[in-house]
mmCIF file of C-alpha atoms in Angstrom:
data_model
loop_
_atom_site.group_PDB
_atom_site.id
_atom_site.type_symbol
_atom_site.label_atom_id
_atom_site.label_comp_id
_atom_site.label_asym_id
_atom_site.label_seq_id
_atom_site.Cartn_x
_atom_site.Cartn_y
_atom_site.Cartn_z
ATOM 1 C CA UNK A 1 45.836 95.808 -32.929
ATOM 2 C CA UNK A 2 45.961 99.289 -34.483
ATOM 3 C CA UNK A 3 43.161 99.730 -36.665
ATOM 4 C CA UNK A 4 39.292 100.165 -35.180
ATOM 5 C CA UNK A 5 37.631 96.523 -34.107
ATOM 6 C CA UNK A 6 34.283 97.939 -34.464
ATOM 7 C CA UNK A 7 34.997 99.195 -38.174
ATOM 8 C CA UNK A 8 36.776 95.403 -38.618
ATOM 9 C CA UNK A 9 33.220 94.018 -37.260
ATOM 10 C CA UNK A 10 30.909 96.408 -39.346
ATOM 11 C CA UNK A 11 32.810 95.571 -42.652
ATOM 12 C CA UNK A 12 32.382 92.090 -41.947
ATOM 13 C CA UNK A 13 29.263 92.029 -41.202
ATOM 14 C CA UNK A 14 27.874 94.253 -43.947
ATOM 15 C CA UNK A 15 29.944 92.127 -46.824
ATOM 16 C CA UNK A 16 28.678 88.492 -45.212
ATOM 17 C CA UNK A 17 25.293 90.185 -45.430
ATOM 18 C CA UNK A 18 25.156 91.763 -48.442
ATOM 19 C CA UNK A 19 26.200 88.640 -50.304
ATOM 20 C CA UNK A 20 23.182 86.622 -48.805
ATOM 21 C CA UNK A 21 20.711 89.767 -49.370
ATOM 22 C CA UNK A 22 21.877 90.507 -52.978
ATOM 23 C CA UNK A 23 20.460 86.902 -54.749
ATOM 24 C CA UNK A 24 17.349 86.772 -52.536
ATOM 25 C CA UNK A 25 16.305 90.463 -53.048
ATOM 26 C CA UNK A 26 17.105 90.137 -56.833
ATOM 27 C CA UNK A 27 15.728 86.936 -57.935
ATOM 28 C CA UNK A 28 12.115 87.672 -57.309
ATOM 29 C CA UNK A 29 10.314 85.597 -59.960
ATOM 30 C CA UNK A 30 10.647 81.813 -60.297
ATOM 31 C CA UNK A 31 13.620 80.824 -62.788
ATOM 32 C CA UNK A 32 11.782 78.885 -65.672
ATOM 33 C CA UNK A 33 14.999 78.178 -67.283
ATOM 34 C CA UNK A 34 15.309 74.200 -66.971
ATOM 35 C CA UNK A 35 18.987 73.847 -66.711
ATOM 36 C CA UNK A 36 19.407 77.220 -63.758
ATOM 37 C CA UNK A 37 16.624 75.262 -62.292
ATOM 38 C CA UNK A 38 17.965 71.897 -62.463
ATOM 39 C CA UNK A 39 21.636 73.460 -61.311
ATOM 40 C CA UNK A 40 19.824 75.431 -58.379
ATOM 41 C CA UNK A 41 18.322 71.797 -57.493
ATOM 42 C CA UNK A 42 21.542 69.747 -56.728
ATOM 43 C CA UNK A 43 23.367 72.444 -55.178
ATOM 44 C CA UNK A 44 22.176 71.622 -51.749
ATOM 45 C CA UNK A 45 23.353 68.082 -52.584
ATOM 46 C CA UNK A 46 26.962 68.905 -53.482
ATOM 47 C CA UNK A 47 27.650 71.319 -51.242
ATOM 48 C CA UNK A 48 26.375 69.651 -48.165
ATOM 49 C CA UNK A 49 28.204 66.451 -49.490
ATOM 50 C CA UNK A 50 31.579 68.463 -50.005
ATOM 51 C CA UNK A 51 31.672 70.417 -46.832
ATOM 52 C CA UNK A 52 30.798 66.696 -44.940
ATOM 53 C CA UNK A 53 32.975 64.139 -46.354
ATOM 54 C CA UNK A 54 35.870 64.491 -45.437
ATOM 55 C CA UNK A 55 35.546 66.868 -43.218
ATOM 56 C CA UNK A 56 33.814 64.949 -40.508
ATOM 57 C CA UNK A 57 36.857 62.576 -39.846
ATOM 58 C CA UNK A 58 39.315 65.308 -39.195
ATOM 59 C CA UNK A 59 36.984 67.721 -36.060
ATOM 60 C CA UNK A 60 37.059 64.836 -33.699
ATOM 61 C CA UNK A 61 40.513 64.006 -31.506
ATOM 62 C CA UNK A 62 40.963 60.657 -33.365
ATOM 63 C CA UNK A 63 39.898 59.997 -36.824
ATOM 64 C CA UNK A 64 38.698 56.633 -36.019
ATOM 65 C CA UNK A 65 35.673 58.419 -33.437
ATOM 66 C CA UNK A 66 35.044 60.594 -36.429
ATOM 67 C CA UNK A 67 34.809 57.414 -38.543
ATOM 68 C CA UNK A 68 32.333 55.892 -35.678
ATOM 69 C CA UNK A 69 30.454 59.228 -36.013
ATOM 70 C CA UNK A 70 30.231 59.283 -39.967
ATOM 71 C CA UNK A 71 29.249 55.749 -40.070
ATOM 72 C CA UNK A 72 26.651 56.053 -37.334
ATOM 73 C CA UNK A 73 25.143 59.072 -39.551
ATOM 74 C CA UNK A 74 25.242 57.566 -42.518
ATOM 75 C CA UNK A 75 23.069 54.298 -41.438
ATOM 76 C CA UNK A 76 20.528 56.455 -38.608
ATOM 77 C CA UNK A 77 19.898 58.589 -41.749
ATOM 78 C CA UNK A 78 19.478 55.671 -44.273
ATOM 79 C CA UNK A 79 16.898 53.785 -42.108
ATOM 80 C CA UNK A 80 14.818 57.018 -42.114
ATOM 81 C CA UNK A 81 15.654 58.957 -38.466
ATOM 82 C CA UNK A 82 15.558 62.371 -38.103
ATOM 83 C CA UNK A 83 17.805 65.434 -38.146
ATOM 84 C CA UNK A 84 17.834 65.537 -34.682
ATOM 85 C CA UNK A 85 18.260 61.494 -33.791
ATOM 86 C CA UNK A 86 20.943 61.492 -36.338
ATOM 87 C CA UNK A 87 22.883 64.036 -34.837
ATOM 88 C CA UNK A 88 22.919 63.324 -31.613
ATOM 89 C CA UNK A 89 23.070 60.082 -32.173
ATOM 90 C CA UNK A 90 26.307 60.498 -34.322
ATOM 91 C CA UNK A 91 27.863 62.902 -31.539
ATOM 92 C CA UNK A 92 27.234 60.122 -28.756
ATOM 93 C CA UNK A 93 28.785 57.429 -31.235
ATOM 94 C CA UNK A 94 32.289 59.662 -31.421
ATOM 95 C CA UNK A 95 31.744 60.042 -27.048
ATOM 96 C CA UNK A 96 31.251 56.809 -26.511
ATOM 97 C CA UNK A 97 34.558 55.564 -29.031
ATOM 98 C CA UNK A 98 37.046 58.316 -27.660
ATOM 99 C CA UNK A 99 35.915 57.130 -24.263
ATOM 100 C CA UNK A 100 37.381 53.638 -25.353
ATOM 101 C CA UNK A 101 39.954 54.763 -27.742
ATOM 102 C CA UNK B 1 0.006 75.076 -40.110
ATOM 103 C CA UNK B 2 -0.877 78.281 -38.813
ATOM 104 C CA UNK B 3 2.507 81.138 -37.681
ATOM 105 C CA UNK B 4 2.688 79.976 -33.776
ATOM 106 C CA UNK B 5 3.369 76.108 -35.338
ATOM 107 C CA UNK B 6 5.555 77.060 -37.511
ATOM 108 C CA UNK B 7 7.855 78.766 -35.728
ATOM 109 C CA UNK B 8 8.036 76.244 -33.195
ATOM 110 C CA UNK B 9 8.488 73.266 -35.677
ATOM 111 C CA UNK B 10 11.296 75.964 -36.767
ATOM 112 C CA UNK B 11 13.074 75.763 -33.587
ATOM 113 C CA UNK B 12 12.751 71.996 -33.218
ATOM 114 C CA UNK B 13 15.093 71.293 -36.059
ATOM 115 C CA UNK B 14 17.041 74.013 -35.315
ATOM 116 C CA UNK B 15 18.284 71.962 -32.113
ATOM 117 C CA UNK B 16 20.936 70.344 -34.057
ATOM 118 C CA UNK B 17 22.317 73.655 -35.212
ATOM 119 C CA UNK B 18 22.169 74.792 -32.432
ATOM 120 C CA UNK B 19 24.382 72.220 -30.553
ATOM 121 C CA UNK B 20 27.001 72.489 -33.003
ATOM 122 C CA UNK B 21 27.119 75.643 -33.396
ATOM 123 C CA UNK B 22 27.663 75.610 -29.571
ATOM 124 C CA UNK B 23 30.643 73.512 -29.768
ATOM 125 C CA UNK B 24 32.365 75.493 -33.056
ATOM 126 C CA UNK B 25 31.527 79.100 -31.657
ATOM 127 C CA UNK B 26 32.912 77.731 -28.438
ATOM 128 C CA UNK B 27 36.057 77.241 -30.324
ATOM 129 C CA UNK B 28 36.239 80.893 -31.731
ATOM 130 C CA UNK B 29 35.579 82.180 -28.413
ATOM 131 C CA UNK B 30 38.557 80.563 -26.844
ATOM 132 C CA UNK B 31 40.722 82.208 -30.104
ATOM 133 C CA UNK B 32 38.610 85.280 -29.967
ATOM 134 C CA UNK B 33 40.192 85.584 -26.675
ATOM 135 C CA UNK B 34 43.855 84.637 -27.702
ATOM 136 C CA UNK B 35 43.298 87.246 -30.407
ATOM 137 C CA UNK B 36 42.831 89.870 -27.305
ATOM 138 C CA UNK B 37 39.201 90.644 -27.782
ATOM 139 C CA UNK B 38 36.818 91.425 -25.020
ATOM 140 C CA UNK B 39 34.033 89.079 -24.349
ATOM 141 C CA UNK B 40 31.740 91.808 -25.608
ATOM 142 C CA UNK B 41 33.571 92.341 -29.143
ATOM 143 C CA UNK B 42 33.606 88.615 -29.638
ATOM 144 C CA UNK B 43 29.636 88.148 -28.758
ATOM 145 C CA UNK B 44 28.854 91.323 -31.166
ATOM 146 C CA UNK B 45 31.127 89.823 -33.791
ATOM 147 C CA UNK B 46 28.792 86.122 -33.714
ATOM 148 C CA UNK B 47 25.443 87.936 -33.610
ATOM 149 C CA UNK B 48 26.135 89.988 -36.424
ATOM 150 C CA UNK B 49 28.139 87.571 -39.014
ATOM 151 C CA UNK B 50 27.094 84.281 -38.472
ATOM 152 C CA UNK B 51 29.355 82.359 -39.767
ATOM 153 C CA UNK B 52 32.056 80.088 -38.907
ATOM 154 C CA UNK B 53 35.208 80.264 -41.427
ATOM 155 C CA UNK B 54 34.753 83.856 -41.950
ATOM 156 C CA UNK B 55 34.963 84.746 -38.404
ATOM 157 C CA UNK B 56 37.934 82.673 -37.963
ATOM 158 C CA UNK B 57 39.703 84.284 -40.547
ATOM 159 C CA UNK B 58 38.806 87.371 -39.099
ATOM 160 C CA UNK B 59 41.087 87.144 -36.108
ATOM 161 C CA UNK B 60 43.508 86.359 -38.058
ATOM 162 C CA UNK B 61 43.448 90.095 -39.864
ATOM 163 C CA UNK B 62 42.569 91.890 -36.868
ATOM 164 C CA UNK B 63 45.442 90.318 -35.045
ATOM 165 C CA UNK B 64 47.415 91.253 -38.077
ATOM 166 C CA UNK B 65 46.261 94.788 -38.100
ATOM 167 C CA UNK B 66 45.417 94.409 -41.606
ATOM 168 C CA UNK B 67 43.460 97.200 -43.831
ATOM 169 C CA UNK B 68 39.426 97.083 -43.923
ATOM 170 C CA UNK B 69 39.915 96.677 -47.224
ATOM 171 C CA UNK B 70 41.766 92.991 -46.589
ATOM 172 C CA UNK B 71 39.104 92.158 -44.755
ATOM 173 C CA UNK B 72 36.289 92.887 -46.952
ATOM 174 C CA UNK B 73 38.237 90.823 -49.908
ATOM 175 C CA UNK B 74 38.711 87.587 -47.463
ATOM 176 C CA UNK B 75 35.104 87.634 -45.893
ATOM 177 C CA UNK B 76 33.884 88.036 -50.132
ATOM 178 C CA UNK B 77 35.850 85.039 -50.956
ATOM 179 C CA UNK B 78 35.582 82.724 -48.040
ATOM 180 C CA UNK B 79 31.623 83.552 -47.308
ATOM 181 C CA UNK B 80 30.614 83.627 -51.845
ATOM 182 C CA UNK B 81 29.549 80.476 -51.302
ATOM 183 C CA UNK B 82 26.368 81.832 -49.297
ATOM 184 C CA UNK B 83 25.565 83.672 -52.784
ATOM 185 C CA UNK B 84 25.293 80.500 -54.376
ATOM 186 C CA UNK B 85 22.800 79.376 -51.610
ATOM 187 C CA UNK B 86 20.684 82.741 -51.638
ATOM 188 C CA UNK B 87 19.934 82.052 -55.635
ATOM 189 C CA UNK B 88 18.645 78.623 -54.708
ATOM 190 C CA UNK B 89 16.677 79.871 -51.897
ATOM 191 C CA UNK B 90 15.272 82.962 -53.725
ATOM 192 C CA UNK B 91 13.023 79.598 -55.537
ATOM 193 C CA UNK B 92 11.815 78.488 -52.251
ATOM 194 C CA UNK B 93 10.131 81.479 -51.657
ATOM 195 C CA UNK B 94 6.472 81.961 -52.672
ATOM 196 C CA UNK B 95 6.254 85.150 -55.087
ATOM 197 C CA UNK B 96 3.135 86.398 -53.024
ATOM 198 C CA UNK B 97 5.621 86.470 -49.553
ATOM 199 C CA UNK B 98 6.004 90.066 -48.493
ATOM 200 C CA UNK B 99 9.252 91.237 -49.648
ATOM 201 C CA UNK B 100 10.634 92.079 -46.611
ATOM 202 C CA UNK B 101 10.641 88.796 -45.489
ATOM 203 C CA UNK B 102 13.611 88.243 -47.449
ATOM 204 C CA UNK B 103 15.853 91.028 -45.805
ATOM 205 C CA UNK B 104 15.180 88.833 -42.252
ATOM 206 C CA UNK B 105 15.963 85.458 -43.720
ATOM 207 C CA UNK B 106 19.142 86.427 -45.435
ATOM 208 C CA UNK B 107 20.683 87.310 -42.235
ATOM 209 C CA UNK B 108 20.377 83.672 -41.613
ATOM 210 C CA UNK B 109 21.684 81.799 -44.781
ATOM 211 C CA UNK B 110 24.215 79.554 -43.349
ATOM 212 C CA UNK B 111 25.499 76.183 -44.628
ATOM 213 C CA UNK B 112 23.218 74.615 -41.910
ATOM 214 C CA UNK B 113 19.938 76.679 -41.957
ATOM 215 C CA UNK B 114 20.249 76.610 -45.386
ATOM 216 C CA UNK B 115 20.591 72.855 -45.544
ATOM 217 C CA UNK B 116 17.192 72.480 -43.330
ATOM 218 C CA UNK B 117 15.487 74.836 -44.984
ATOM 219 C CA UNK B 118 16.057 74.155 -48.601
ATOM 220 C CA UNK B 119 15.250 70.344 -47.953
ATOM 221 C CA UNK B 120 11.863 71.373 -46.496
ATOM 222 C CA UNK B 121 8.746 69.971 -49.156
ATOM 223 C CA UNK B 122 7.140 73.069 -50.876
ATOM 224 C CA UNK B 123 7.767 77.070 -50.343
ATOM 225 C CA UNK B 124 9.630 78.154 -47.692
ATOM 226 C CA UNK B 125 7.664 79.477 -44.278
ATOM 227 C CA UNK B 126 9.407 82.806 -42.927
ATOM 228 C CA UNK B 127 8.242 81.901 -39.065
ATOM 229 C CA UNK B 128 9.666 78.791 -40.016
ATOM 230 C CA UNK B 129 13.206 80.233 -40.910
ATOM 231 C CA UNK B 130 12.720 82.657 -38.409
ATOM 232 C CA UNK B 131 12.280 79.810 -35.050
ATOM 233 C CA UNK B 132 15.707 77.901 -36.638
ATOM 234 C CA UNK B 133 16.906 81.177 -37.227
ATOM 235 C CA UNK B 134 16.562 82.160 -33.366
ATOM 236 C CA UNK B 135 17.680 79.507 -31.999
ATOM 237 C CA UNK B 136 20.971 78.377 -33.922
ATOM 238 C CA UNK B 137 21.271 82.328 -33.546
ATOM 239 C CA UNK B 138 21.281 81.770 -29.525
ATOM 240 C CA UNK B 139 23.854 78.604 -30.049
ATOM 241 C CA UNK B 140 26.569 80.247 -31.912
ATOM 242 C CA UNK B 141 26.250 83.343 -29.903
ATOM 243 C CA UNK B 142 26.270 81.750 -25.979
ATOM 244 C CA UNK B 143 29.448 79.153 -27.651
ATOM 245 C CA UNK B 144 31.243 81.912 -28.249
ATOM 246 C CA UNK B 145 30.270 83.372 -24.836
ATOM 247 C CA UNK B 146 31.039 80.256 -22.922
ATOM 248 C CA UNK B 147 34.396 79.950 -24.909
ATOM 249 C CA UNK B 148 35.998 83.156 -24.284
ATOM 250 C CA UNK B 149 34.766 83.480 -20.580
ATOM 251 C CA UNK B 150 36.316 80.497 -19.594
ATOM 252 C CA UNK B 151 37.975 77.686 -21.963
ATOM 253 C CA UNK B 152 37.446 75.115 -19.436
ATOM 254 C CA UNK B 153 33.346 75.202 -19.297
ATOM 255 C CA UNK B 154 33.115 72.522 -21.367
ATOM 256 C CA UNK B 155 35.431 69.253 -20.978
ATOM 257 C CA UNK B 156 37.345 68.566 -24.358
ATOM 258 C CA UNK B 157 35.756 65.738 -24.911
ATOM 259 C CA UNK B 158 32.174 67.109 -24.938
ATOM 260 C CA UNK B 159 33.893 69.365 -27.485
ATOM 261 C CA UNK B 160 35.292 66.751 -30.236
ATOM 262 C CA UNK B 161 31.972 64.894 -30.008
ATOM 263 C CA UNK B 162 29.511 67.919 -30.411
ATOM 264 C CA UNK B 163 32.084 69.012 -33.714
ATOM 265 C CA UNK B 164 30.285 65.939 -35.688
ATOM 266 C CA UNK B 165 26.754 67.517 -34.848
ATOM 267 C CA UNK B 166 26.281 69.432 -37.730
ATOM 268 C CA UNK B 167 28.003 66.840 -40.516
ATOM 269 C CA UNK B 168 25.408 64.395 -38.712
ATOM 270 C CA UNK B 169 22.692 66.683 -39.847
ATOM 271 C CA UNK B 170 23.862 67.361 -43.342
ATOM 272 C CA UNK B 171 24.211 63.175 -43.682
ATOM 273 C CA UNK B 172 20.454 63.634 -42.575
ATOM 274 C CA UNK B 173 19.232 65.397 -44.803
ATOM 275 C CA UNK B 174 20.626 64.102 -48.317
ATOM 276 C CA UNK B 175 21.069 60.426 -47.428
ATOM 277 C CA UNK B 176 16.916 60.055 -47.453
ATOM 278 C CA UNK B 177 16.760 61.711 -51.037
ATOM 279 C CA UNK B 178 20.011 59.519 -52.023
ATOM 280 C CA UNK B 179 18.201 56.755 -51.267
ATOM 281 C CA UNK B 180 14.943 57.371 -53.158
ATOM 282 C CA UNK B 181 16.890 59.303 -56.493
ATOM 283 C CA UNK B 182 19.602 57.110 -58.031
ATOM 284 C CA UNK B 183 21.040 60.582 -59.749
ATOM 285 C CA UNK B 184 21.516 62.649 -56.417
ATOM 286 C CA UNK B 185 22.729 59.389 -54.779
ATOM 287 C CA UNK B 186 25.916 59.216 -57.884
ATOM 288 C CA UNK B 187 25.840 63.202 -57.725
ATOM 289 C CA UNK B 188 26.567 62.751 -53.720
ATOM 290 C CA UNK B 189 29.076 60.023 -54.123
ATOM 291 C CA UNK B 190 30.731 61.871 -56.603
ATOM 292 C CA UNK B 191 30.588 65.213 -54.669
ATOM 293 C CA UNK B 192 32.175 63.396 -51.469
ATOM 294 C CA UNK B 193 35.158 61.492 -53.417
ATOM 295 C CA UNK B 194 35.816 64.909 -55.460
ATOM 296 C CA UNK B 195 36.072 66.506 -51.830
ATOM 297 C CA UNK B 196 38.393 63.514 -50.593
ATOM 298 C CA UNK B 197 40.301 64.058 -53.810
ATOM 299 C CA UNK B 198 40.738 67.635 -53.459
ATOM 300 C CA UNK B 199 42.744 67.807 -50.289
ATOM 301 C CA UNK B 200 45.263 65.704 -52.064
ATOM 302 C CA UNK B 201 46.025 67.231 -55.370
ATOM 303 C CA UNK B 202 49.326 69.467 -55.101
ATOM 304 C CA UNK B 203 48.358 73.356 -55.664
ATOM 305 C CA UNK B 204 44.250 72.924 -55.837
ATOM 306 C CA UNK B 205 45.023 71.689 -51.799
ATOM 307 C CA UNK B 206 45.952 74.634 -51.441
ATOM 308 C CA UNK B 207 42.765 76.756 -52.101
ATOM 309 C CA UNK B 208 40.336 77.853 -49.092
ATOM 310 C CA UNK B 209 37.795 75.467 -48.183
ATOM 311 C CA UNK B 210 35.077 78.301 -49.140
ATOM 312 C CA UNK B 211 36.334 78.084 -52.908
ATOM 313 C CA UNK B 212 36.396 74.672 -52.762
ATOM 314 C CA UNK B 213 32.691 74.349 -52.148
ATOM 315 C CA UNK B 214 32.002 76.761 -54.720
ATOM 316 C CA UNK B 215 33.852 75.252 -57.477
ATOM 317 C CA UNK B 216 32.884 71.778 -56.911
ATOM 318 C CA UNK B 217 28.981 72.825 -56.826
ATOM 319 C CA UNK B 218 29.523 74.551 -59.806
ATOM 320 C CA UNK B 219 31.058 72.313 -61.448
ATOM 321 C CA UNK B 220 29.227 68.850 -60.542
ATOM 322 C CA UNK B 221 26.301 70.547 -60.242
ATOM 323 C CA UNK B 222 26.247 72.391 -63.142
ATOM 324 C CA UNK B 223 27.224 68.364 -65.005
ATOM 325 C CA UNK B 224 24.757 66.804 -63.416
ATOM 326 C CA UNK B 225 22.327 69.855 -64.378
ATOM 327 C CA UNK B 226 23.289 69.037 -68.087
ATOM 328 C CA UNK B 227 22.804 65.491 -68.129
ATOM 329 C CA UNK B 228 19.704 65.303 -65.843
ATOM 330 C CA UNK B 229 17.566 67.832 -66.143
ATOM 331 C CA UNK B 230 14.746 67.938 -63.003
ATOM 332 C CA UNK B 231 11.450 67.565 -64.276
ATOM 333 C CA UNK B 232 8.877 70.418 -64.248
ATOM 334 C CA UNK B 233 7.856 71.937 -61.046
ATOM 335 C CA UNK B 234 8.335 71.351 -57.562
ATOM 336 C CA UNK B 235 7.228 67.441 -57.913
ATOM 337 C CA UNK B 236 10.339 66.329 -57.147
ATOM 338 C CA UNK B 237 11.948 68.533 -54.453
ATOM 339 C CA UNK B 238 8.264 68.275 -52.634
ATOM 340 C CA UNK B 239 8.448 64.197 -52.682
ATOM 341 C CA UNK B 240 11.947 64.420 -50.880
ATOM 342 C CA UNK B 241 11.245 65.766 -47.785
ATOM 343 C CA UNK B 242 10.998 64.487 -44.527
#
C-alpha cells in the first residue's frame, strides 16, 4: 500500500454519498409525468428481483441449501408472513439442509 | 403514529438487515484484514460507505495501490445504481418534510433500506428511515468488527445461512404485491429469468453486477412503464403494503 488509506476512504465515501444525495436533494417536487412515474414505480420490483434470483443460490456452501432457502422465501412470503419471519425463516431452512447435506 | 413509534417500528424491520448485513460485513472484515487494514480503518470504512460491492472492490484498489482517481470511477459505476433508487425515493417524500431530512436519509439508501422503505404505504417517515437506518448501520459495522478481529467468531455455517437473510427479505417484500398485481408479478418473473439469463450470455457475463442491475431496471422497467402505465396517485403503491 503506497498511497493514503484515509484519502482511499474519504473518496469513497464522498462519491457513494454524493450519488444518493444528488437525486433526493434535486427532485423536490412530485414528478407528474405518467411514464417517469410509472418507471420510478417498478424499479423497486426489478431491481430487488435481479439482485435476488439468482443470486440467492450461489451465497450458501451448496446450491441445493440456497434452493431450500429461496423456496422457503418464496412460499413464507406468498402466504402473507413478514419481513422478518421470512428471513429468518429462510436462513434456518439453508441451516437446517447444510446440516443434512 | 407519533416520532418515538416510528422510529421503533423503524428498527423492527430493520432486524433483517441487520442480520445480514452481519454475516456479509463479517465477510469484508475477514478480507479487510487480508488486505492489511487495521481493525480501525476497516470499521471507519463500513460506517462511512455503507455498502457491500463497493467496499469489496475497494480492497481490491487499495491493495493495488491504485490512483484516487481509480477509485472514484469504480465506486461511480458499481454504487450508480443507488442514483436510480434516490429518484424513486425523492417521490416518497412529502414536499412539506424539512429539507434536511433528505441529507440524513441519503446516507442510508442501500439496496435493503431502500427495499423496506420504498414498499412502505404512503410518504416516507424520516424517524422511520432513521430507526432502520441505525440499526442495519450497527449490523454492517460490528460484522465487519467481528470479522477482522477474529475470523473464527462465527462458525461457517452460521455464515452461509445468515448470507440468504437479506434475499429472504427482498422475496418479502415483492412476492405480496406479485400476488395481488398480475403486471408486477410478469414484470418480476421477467426481471428474475433476465437475471438468470444474464450470467450466461458470453461478453454481457462479463459486466459488474452493479451495471447489471441498472440496465435491466432500465430497461424492463422502463417496458413495462410503456405498456402499463400506473394509475394516478399513490392508490396503488398505498394498497401494496404490508
Amino acid at each position: 500500500m503506497s498511497g493514503n488509506i484515509y484519502i482511499y476512504v474519504l473518496v469513497m465515501a464522498v462519491v457513494t454519498y454524493l450519488i444518493r444525495l444528488i437525486p433526493l436533494t434535486l427532485i423536490r417536487k412530485e414528478i407528474k409525468n405518467n411514464y417517469i412515474k410509472s418507471f420510478l414505480y417498478y424499479v423497486p420490483f426489478v431491481t430487488l428481483a435481479v439482485m435476488t434470483f439468482p443470486a440467492i443460490l450461489y451465497g450458501t456452501e451448496s446450491m441445493i441449501s440456497g434452493l431450500a432457502g429461496f423456496i422457503t422465501a418464496l412460499v413464507l412470503a406468498y402466504a402473507g408472513q413478514s419481513l422478518i419471519v421470512v428471513s429468518v425463516l429462510s436462513c434456518l431452512a439453508v441451516f437446517i439442509v447444510e446440516l443434512i447435506v | 403514529m407519533d416520532r418515538k413509534q416510528c422510529i421503533i417500528n423503524g428498527i423492527r424491520d430493520g432486524i433483517p438487515i441487520c442480520l445480514g448485513y452481519i454475516a456479509v460485513s463479517f465477510t469484508f472484515g475477514i478480507m479487510a484484514k487480508n488486505a492489511g487494514l487495521t481493525v480501525f480503518q476497516a470499521v471507519l470504512i463500513s460506517a462511512t460507505n455503507l455498502t457491500s460491492a463497493g467496499q469489496f472492490a475497494a480492497l481490491g484498489i487499495i491493495g493495488a495501490s491504485s490512483s484516487y482517481l481509480e477509485m472514484a470511477f469504480t465506486q461511480l459505476i458499481i454504487n450508480l445504481r443507488y442514483c436510480l433508487m434516490s429518484c424513486s425515493l425523492s417521490q416518497k417524500f412529502d414536499e412539506k418534510t424539512r429539507f434536511f431530512h433528505r441529507f440524513f436519509v441519503a446516507y442510508g439508501v442501500t439496496d435493503e433500506i431502500f427495499a423496506v422503505t420504498v414498499s412502505r404505504p404512503g410518504r416516507l417517515r424520516p424517524p422511520y428511515s432513521y430507526g432502520m437506518i441505525a440499526i442495519s448501520t450497527f449490523g454492517w459495522t460490528l460484522g465487519t468488527f467481528l470479522g477482522i478481529v477474529s475470523g473464527s467468531i462465527l462458525p461457517e455455517r452460521v455464515i452461509s445461512a445468515l448470507s440468504v437473510a437479506l434475499y429472504g427479505m427482498f422475496i418479502a417484500i415483492i412476492i405480496p404485491p406479485a400476488k395481488k398485481d398480475k403486471v408486477i408479478r410478469g414484470i418480476v418473473l421477467i426481471s428474475m429469468l433476465a437475471s438468470l439469463a444474464f450470467g450466461y450470455i458470453p461478453v454481457i457475463r462479463d459486466i459488474s453486477s452493479g451495471f447489471k442491475i441498472i440496465i435491466l431496471t432500465v430497461i424492463i422497467a422502463g417496458i413495462a412503464a410503456a405498456l402499463f402505465p400506473v394509475k394516478d396517485d399513490g392508490e396503488d403503491r398505498a394498497a401494496e403494503g404490508s
